[in-house]
XYZ file of C-alpha atoms in Angstrom:
521
model
C 108.127 86.369 110.999
C 105.339 85.955 108.419
C 103.304 89.067 107.686
C 99.703 89.203 106.470
C 97.298 91.856 105.286
C 94.100 92.373 107.274
C 92.385 89.998 104.810
C 94.856 87.244 105.630
C 96.881 87.522 102.410
C 100.501 86.562 103.071
C 102.993 89.329 102.305
C 106.351 88.261 100.952
C 109.465 89.919 102.311
C 110.477 90.990 98.803
C 108.667 91.300 95.476
C 110.662 91.296 92.263
C 110.259 91.737 88.511
C 109.556 88.030 88.118
C 106.476 88.276 90.346
C 104.705 90.339 87.707
C 104.790 87.435 85.263
C 103.806 84.546 87.498
C 100.689 82.562 86.516
C 97.869 83.498 86.313
C 98.716 86.652 84.314
C 97.714 90.005 85.729
C 94.697 91.059 83.687
C 94.649 94.734 82.927
C 98.349 95.175 83.678
C 99.679 97.669 81.166
C 96.193 98.673 79.984
C 95.587 102.372 79.526
C 93.535 104.188 82.188
C 89.950 104.706 81.047
C 89.986 101.445 79.084
C 88.453 98.062 79.913
C 88.879 96.547 82.489
C 89.629 99.917 84.145
C 92.223 98.579 86.595
C 94.120 101.859 86.357
C 91.102 104.147 86.643
C 87.887 105.129 84.900
C 89.244 108.333 83.313
C 92.257 108.544 80.966
C 93.626 111.602 82.768
C 92.113 110.954 86.229
C 92.874 113.855 88.601
C 94.747 115.912 86.019
C 91.323 116.470 84.462
C 89.790 117.379 87.803
C 90.201 116.296 91.397
C 87.766 113.992 93.119
C 84.612 115.573 94.557
C 85.449 116.671 98.097
C 82.475 115.948 100.309
C 81.840 116.190 104.020
C 79.085 113.994 105.425
C 76.888 116.182 107.606
C 73.431 116.255 109.046
C 72.239 116.632 112.613
C 69.527 118.144 114.731
C 67.032 120.174 112.714
C 67.106 121.129 109.057
C 67.965 124.683 110.142
C 71.107 123.591 111.994
C 72.243 121.255 109.211
C 71.752 124.030 106.659
C 74.180 126.204 108.637
C 76.837 123.431 108.506
C 76.311 123.004 104.745
C 76.915 126.719 104.147
C 80.036 126.524 106.347
C 81.370 123.598 104.305
C 80.506 125.161 100.941
C 82.276 128.353 101.992
C 85.394 126.334 102.900
C 85.788 124.530 99.590
C 83.450 121.524 99.664
C 82.028 120.896 96.195
C 79.549 118.168 97.054
C 77.125 117.782 99.946
C 76.543 114.464 101.718
C 73.441 114.279 103.883
C 73.130 112.171 107.032
C 69.588 111.424 108.221
C 68.471 110.494 111.728
C 67.280 106.959 112.466
C 63.537 107.704 112.419
C 63.906 109.187 108.924
C 65.937 106.158 107.834
C 63.340 103.630 108.968
C 60.215 105.521 107.983
C 58.896 107.072 111.192
C 57.853 110.686 111.653
C 59.499 112.522 114.534
C 56.284 112.369 116.587
C 56.048 108.559 116.374
C 56.511 106.792 119.754
C 59.439 104.769 118.375
C 61.238 108.004 117.425
C 61.637 109.106 121.033
C 65.283 109.637 121.971
C 66.504 109.417 118.368
C 65.257 112.562 116.625
C 68.153 114.520 115.130
C 70.775 112.392 116.896
C 72.808 110.710 114.133
C 71.557 112.866 111.294
C 68.980 115.447 110.361
C 65.260 114.863 110.924
C 63.233 115.140 107.704
C 59.471 114.704 107.988
C 58.019 116.854 105.194
C 58.770 118.964 102.127
C 59.021 121.918 104.488
C 62.039 120.310 106.215
C 63.691 119.600 102.860
C 63.190 123.200 101.784
C 64.796 124.408 105.010
C 67.669 121.925 104.699
C 68.697 123.435 101.361
C 67.765 127.045 102.034
C 69.790 129.381 99.760
C 71.399 126.371 98.027
C 70.452 125.858 94.374
C 70.122 122.137 93.791
C 71.098 122.545 90.150
C 74.480 123.936 91.276
C 75.528 121.212 93.760
C 75.945 117.456 93.721
C 74.150 115.929 96.693
C 74.676 112.460 98.105
C 72.040 111.134 100.489
C 72.818 108.195 102.762
C 69.341 106.711 102.795
C 68.076 103.249 101.931
C 64.665 101.938 103.025
C 63.099 105.386 102.549
C 65.344 106.422 99.634
C 62.346 106.692 97.321
C 60.742 109.281 99.637
C 63.881 111.387 100.100
C 64.485 111.341 96.358
C 60.871 112.442 95.828
C 61.361 115.297 98.319
C 64.591 116.360 96.570
C 62.907 116.304 93.151
C 59.892 118.223 94.476
C 62.203 120.909 95.884
C 64.217 121.078 92.642
C 60.991 121.606 90.696
C 59.951 124.311 93.155
C 63.307 126.042 92.593
C 62.702 125.933 88.832
C 65.644 123.574 88.227
C 66.115 121.609 85.024
C 65.769 117.983 86.219
C 67.993 116.800 83.370
C 70.877 118.704 85.008
C 70.354 117.611 88.616
C 73.282 115.490 89.865
C 73.747 113.431 92.978
C 73.311 110.006 94.519
C 70.967 108.126 96.789
C 72.533 105.176 98.560
C 69.406 103.038 97.997
C 71.302 99.803 98.793
C 68.889 97.717 100.840
C 70.724 94.384 100.613
C 73.608 95.551 102.793
C 71.021 96.686 105.361
C 69.886 93.086 105.836
C 73.501 91.903 105.913
C 75.246 94.503 108.029
C 73.423 97.654 109.094
C 69.769 97.008 109.951
C 67.820 100.062 108.749
C 65.412 98.079 106.584
C 61.603 98.266 106.584
C 60.109 95.971 103.965
C 61.037 92.377 103.033
C 63.768 91.878 100.395
C 61.580 91.239 97.338
C 59.341 94.350 97.600
C 62.420 96.366 98.553
C 64.089 95.255 95.331
C 60.934 96.216 93.425
C 61.111 99.775 94.872
C 64.740 100.038 93.789
C 64.001 99.009 90.212
C 61.117 101.526 90.156
C 63.696 104.190 91.007
C 66.045 102.915 88.269
C 63.230 103.077 85.728
C 61.897 106.505 86.701
C 65.310 108.171 86.919
C 66.449 106.809 83.563
C 63.666 108.875 81.981
C 63.266 111.859 84.311
C 66.566 112.324 86.188
C 69.222 111.082 83.739
C 72.322 112.377 85.575
C 71.283 111.043 88.983
C 73.147 108.039 90.431
C 70.247 105.778 91.353
C 72.149 103.554 93.764
C 75.413 103.612 95.670
C 76.128 99.944 96.230
C 77.781 100.061 99.593
C 80.713 98.153 100.994
C 81.269 100.843 103.597
C 78.836 99.471 106.172
C 79.874 95.896 105.456
C 83.429 96.910 106.397
C 82.251 98.887 109.431
C 80.451 95.755 110.646
C 83.776 93.907 110.707
C 84.461 92.452 107.265
C 87.885 92.251 105.686
C 88.843 94.223 102.571
C 88.349 91.118 100.424
C 84.904 90.455 101.912
C 83.978 94.108 101.454
C 84.361 94.000 97.681
C 83.109 90.416 97.290
C 79.853 91.033 99.140
C 79.377 94.482 97.604
C 79.891 93.321 94.026
C 77.657 90.320 94.684
C 74.918 92.700 95.848
C 75.565 94.726 92.710
C 74.950 91.621 90.605
C 71.590 91.145 92.341
C 70.510 94.728 91.529
C 71.575 94.376 87.900
C 69.733 91.057 87.596
C 66.560 92.622 89.032
C 66.789 95.512 86.573
C 67.420 93.214 83.611
C 64.394 91.121 84.607
C 62.343 94.335 84.479
C 63.544 94.785 80.882
C 65.610 97.890 81.667
C 68.474 98.621 79.261
C 71.745 97.685 80.972
C 73.652 100.260 78.921
C 71.383 103.007 80.268
C 70.845 102.108 83.931
C 74.377 100.673 84.189
C 75.832 104.159 83.644
C 74.012 105.421 86.765
C 75.215 102.718 89.152
C 77.829 103.852 91.646
C 79.601 102.288 94.613
C 80.577 103.346 98.129
C 83.675 101.881 99.761
C 85.601 102.185 103.002
C 89.253 103.141 103.355
C 91.192 101.609 106.248
C 94.780 101.894 107.411
C 96.518 99.097 105.475
C 97.515 101.425 102.661
C 98.598 98.943 99.998
C 95.777 96.451 100.566
C 93.250 99.275 100.276
C 94.764 100.508 97.003
C 94.789 96.938 95.659
C 91.141 96.521 96.760
C 89.989 99.529 94.757
C 91.937 98.473 91.655
C 90.651 94.889 91.872
C 87.043 96.012 92.389
C 87.106 98.095 89.199
C 88.449 95.194 87.197
C 85.944 92.730 88.631
C 82.910 94.941 88.054
C 83.887 95.518 84.431
C 83.942 91.750 83.911
C 80.606 91.293 85.708
C 78.850 93.920 83.596
C 80.339 92.514 80.409
C 78.955 89.087 81.367
C 75.513 90.678 81.801
C 75.754 91.975 78.242
C 76.834 95.583 78.727
C 78.603 97.016 75.689
C 78.850 100.705 76.635
C 82.190 101.260 78.449
C 80.499 103.730 80.815
C 78.082 100.994 81.898
C 81.071 98.815 82.819
C 82.936 101.448 84.838
C 82.962 101.100 88.607
C 82.679 104.675 89.846
C 82.879 105.010 93.619
C 82.714 107.308 96.610
C 84.987 106.604 99.552
C 84.648 107.418 103.220
C 87.510 106.986 105.628
C 87.042 104.235 108.209
C 84.823 105.219 111.105
C 85.579 101.979 112.956
C 89.327 102.725 112.802
C 88.962 105.897 114.868
C 89.971 105.679 118.515
C 88.603 107.470 121.551
C 92.069 107.107 123.088
C 94.511 109.813 121.944
C 91.931 111.068 119.412
C 94.313 113.480 117.670
C 96.090 110.394 116.302
C 93.004 110.001 114.137
C 94.202 112.901 111.985
C 97.129 110.675 110.925
C 94.840 107.693 110.316
C 92.478 109.745 108.160
C 95.444 111.070 106.158
C 96.650 107.526 105.391
C 93.115 106.515 104.414
C 92.755 109.589 102.209
C 95.948 108.614 100.392
C 94.644 105.064 99.946
C 91.411 106.326 98.377
C 93.184 108.759 96.041
C 95.936 106.324 95.041
C 93.147 103.796 94.424
C 91.288 106.157 92.071
C 88.190 107.315 93.961
C 85.743 109.725 92.298
C 84.465 111.247 95.538
C 85.705 111.335 99.126
C 84.534 112.102 102.641
C 87.102 112.381 105.434
C 86.051 111.713 109.029
C 86.583 114.133 111.887
C 89.207 113.161 114.470
C 86.622 113.367 117.282
C 84.012 111.002 115.805
C 84.827 108.179 118.225
C 83.528 110.546 120.906
C 80.599 112.350 119.295
C 79.277 113.842 116.096
C 82.093 115.901 114.523
C 82.542 119.432 115.748
C 82.895 122.232 113.222
C 86.634 122.386 113.944
C 87.091 118.642 113.314
C 85.053 118.798 110.091
C 87.251 121.674 108.926
C 90.480 119.754 109.581
C 89.035 116.721 107.788
C 88.301 118.803 104.707
C 91.741 120.444 104.838
C 93.261 116.935 104.886
C 91.716 116.275 101.459
C 92.900 119.642 100.186
C 96.486 119.073 101.378
C 96.567 115.680 99.668
C 94.969 117.099 96.518
C 97.006 120.281 96.144
C 100.288 119.679 98.009
C 101.227 115.993 98.022
C 101.721 115.420 94.295
C 99.832 112.097 94.310
C 97.196 113.531 91.950
C 99.722 114.645 89.344
C 99.815 111.356 87.423
C 97.365 108.514 86.841
C 97.574 105.408 89.064
C 101.050 106.228 90.430
C 101.478 102.819 92.100
C 100.936 100.914 88.838
C 103.795 98.574 88.064
C 104.755 98.202 91.715
C 105.728 94.561 92.118
C 103.879 94.467 95.434
C 100.736 96.393 94.463
C 100.177 94.555 91.172
C 100.496 91.174 92.889
C 98.298 92.233 95.775
C 95.648 93.477 93.337
C 95.673 90.044 91.723
C 95.457 88.193 95.033
C 92.626 90.362 96.374
C 90.692 89.720 93.169
C 91.300 85.968 93.294
C 90.070 85.687 96.895
C 87.046 87.894 96.207
C 85.987 85.771 93.201
C 86.040 82.656 95.393
C 83.571 84.284 97.794
C 81.335 85.468 94.953
C 81.298 81.944 93.517
C 80.086 80.628 96.890
C 77.299 83.214 96.939
C 76.329 82.422 93.339
C 76.088 78.745 94.278
C 73.571 79.693 96.976
C 71.407 81.506 94.435
C 72.872 84.998 94.765
C 73.043 87.689 97.434
C 69.384 87.644 98.449
C 69.496 83.896 99.123
C 72.901 84.161 100.839
C 71.528 86.859 103.139
C 68.370 84.851 103.854
C 70.574 81.869 104.766
C 72.749 84.049 107.025
C 75.951 83.296 105.113
C 77.093 86.877 104.575
C 76.179 87.939 108.127
C 78.078 84.980 109.602
C 81.169 85.638 107.498
C 81.261 89.265 108.639
C 80.732 88.287 112.284
C 83.559 85.735 112.114
C 85.982 88.297 110.675
C 84.966 90.907 113.245
C 85.568 88.410 116.053
C 88.991 87.441 114.735
C 90.032 91.073 114.314
C 88.981 91.964 117.873
C 90.681 88.870 119.269
C 93.927 89.879 117.532
C 93.697 93.323 119.142
C 93.140 91.840 122.588
C 96.056 89.407 122.244
C 98.311 92.190 120.958
C 98.875 90.497 117.605
C 97.243 93.538 115.958
C 98.624 96.820 117.288
C 96.339 99.844 117.567
C 98.416 102.823 118.655
C 97.129 104.309 121.897
C 94.703 101.433 122.486
C 96.766 98.301 123.137
C 100.246 99.798 122.803
C 101.873 103.199 123.412
C 99.130 104.112 125.864
C 99.358 107.184 128.051
C 97.352 108.445 130.972
C 95.068 110.969 129.357
C 92.280 113.348 130.163
C 89.648 113.953 127.539
C 89.789 117.670 126.801
C 87.760 117.479 123.584
C 84.338 119.067 123.856
C 81.925 116.653 122.207
C 79.124 117.773 119.937
C 75.793 117.019 121.624
C 72.217 117.054 120.348
C 69.400 118.344 122.572
C 66.384 116.053 123.073
C 64.080 119.086 122.724
C 64.420 118.748 118.935
C 61.653 116.143 118.916
C 59.218 118.709 120.299
C 60.286 121.214 117.608
C 59.749 118.657 114.845
C 56.418 117.533 116.297
C 55.143 121.106 116.284
C 56.152 121.460 112.624
C 54.315 118.251 111.693
C 51.202 119.334 113.568
C 51.209 122.678 111.737
C 51.539 120.921 108.377
C 48.663 118.555 109.113
C 46.483 121.421 110.313
C 47.024 123.584 107.234
C 47.206 121.074 104.364
C 44.174 119.669 102.552
C 43.408 116.466 104.449
C 41.286 115.232 101.548
C 44.084 115.672 98.967
C 46.644 114.110 101.325
C 44.422 111.065 101.850
C 43.891 110.746 98.099
C 47.669 110.786 97.551
C 48.174 107.997 100.113
C 45.470 105.943 98.390
C 47.258 106.420 95.057
C 50.502 105.114 96.585
C 48.708 102.066 97.972
C 47.125 101.373 94.581
C 50.456 101.698 92.729
C 52.133 99.329 95.181
C 49.396 96.735 94.737
C 49.080 97.082 90.970
C 52.803 96.988 90.220
C 52.871 100.495 88.739
C 55.947 102.670 89.261
C 55.569 104.335 92.656
C 57.799 107.372 92.050
C 55.219 109.658 90.336
C 52.613 109.155 93.077
C 55.182 109.556 95.876
C 56.361 112.858 94.354
C 52.739 113.987 94.149
C 52.251 113.021 97.808
C 55.237 114.976 99.150
C 54.226 117.988 97.063
C 50.880 117.858 98.861
C 52.529 117.731 102.297
C 52.154 114.033 103.078
C 54.729 113.063 105.702
C 57.529 110.549 105.393
C 55.880 108.332 108.011
C 52.509 108.376 106.261
C 54.065 107.325 102.945
C 56.172 104.594 104.615
C 53.093 103.264 106.386
C 51.181 103.090 103.107
C 53.757 100.624 101.803
C 53.967 98.819 105.153
C 50.285 97.996 104.790
C 50.901 96.505 101.347
C 54.338 94.890 101.721
C 54.565 94.192 105.455
C 57.722 94.571 107.539
C 60.860 92.432 107.529
C 61.516 90.764 110.862
């Protein structure tokens, strides 16, 4: 019986020494880790130097409640925070907006003002932690809030580290939390690149995300092809703005998914590094650090099952191994109960311990790229790369990612793969343990984590207090400055930082740009 990976790559029954030398040659095979094209990793010593950053994605309810979870995680060994924001925050609405009803604090924390940001990081020195924020359309506002708080804490901005996702193209293709049309959205992103290169030099200005593309139903091959193609579009936009590729290229990072097909996932990560190095070299990068694909990984949310949810601990462990064997720089592990609700504290703790067991007990971090030279893995890396290049060439022929998204190509490819995957589950061709095979009669005994709708009233009261006590005249002047910068083509970051420092709300700032740029429909 013929076997295939989830991307449709045929798997031979046996791989031998001869397979390593078949045409075309395996580029990067035998290269030292930390050297172009970085197939084997971006650091010469990888995890012997230090382990990946262990993060746990968290954010829910109010800033007060999220702050408690952050302190819990920091006390249990997390060394990087990852912030989840609620949908109103993601799409630029204050909590008191009519469209925010029913969504405040539900899938992340509600952030309306500088006061919320200060509460979110209460008793946490921003200079001492690395913070990743999963935010896109309003990334410029959340970054401004973070910078304003760092300044208030007396931090040295040159030492502040972290990442904003800031990847709007995948929102149009897969996720949907966009506000403005593609072209002005790209302009905002390059403003962030430009401002951070001067003022926030250690900040990762974008996390080009394959995670949500994979969650929407893509294959592993499509995940890296579409993600790297989006990356090309961001680099092109920055180059056209006359930014130095060797400077802004060092601050680009990526965000990938890890699913259950262990060897295909490892091959995907290795191939992606090699491909990005080639892409950046073609753009003219000469600094090796500008050619390195550095990435965060999150285990696959869409792989978690509501049936027999404790099986998800095993799935997350396999995915953790895939990410580490593939050379990730940062990792979040999902809670076993996330197919049922937001993760409970217990589930988040087990997820973190999973990383720690892999890091400190399994031995997989003791040597660099331990699967290198595997007949199977080296060939699979080559085949994943070959298939991904074919997709990128199709997108290039359409005029790049923005055009491919506008034509619906990327969305249609993802939808087709998602349909085929689900059909294979329903026919039994793809086995999901506990779902379509090895089922049992079960009673759900897991207490889900629920968010109270009263949070919207709490947030609304906070906003009202801010508006009543701030200088309305200064706030209005700040909004006018943002409007002027948007119209004139000036960098918006300085005026947005000034606005949040003067208690303008996230919704007010978003609306200022809506009036200039319009909304994408």
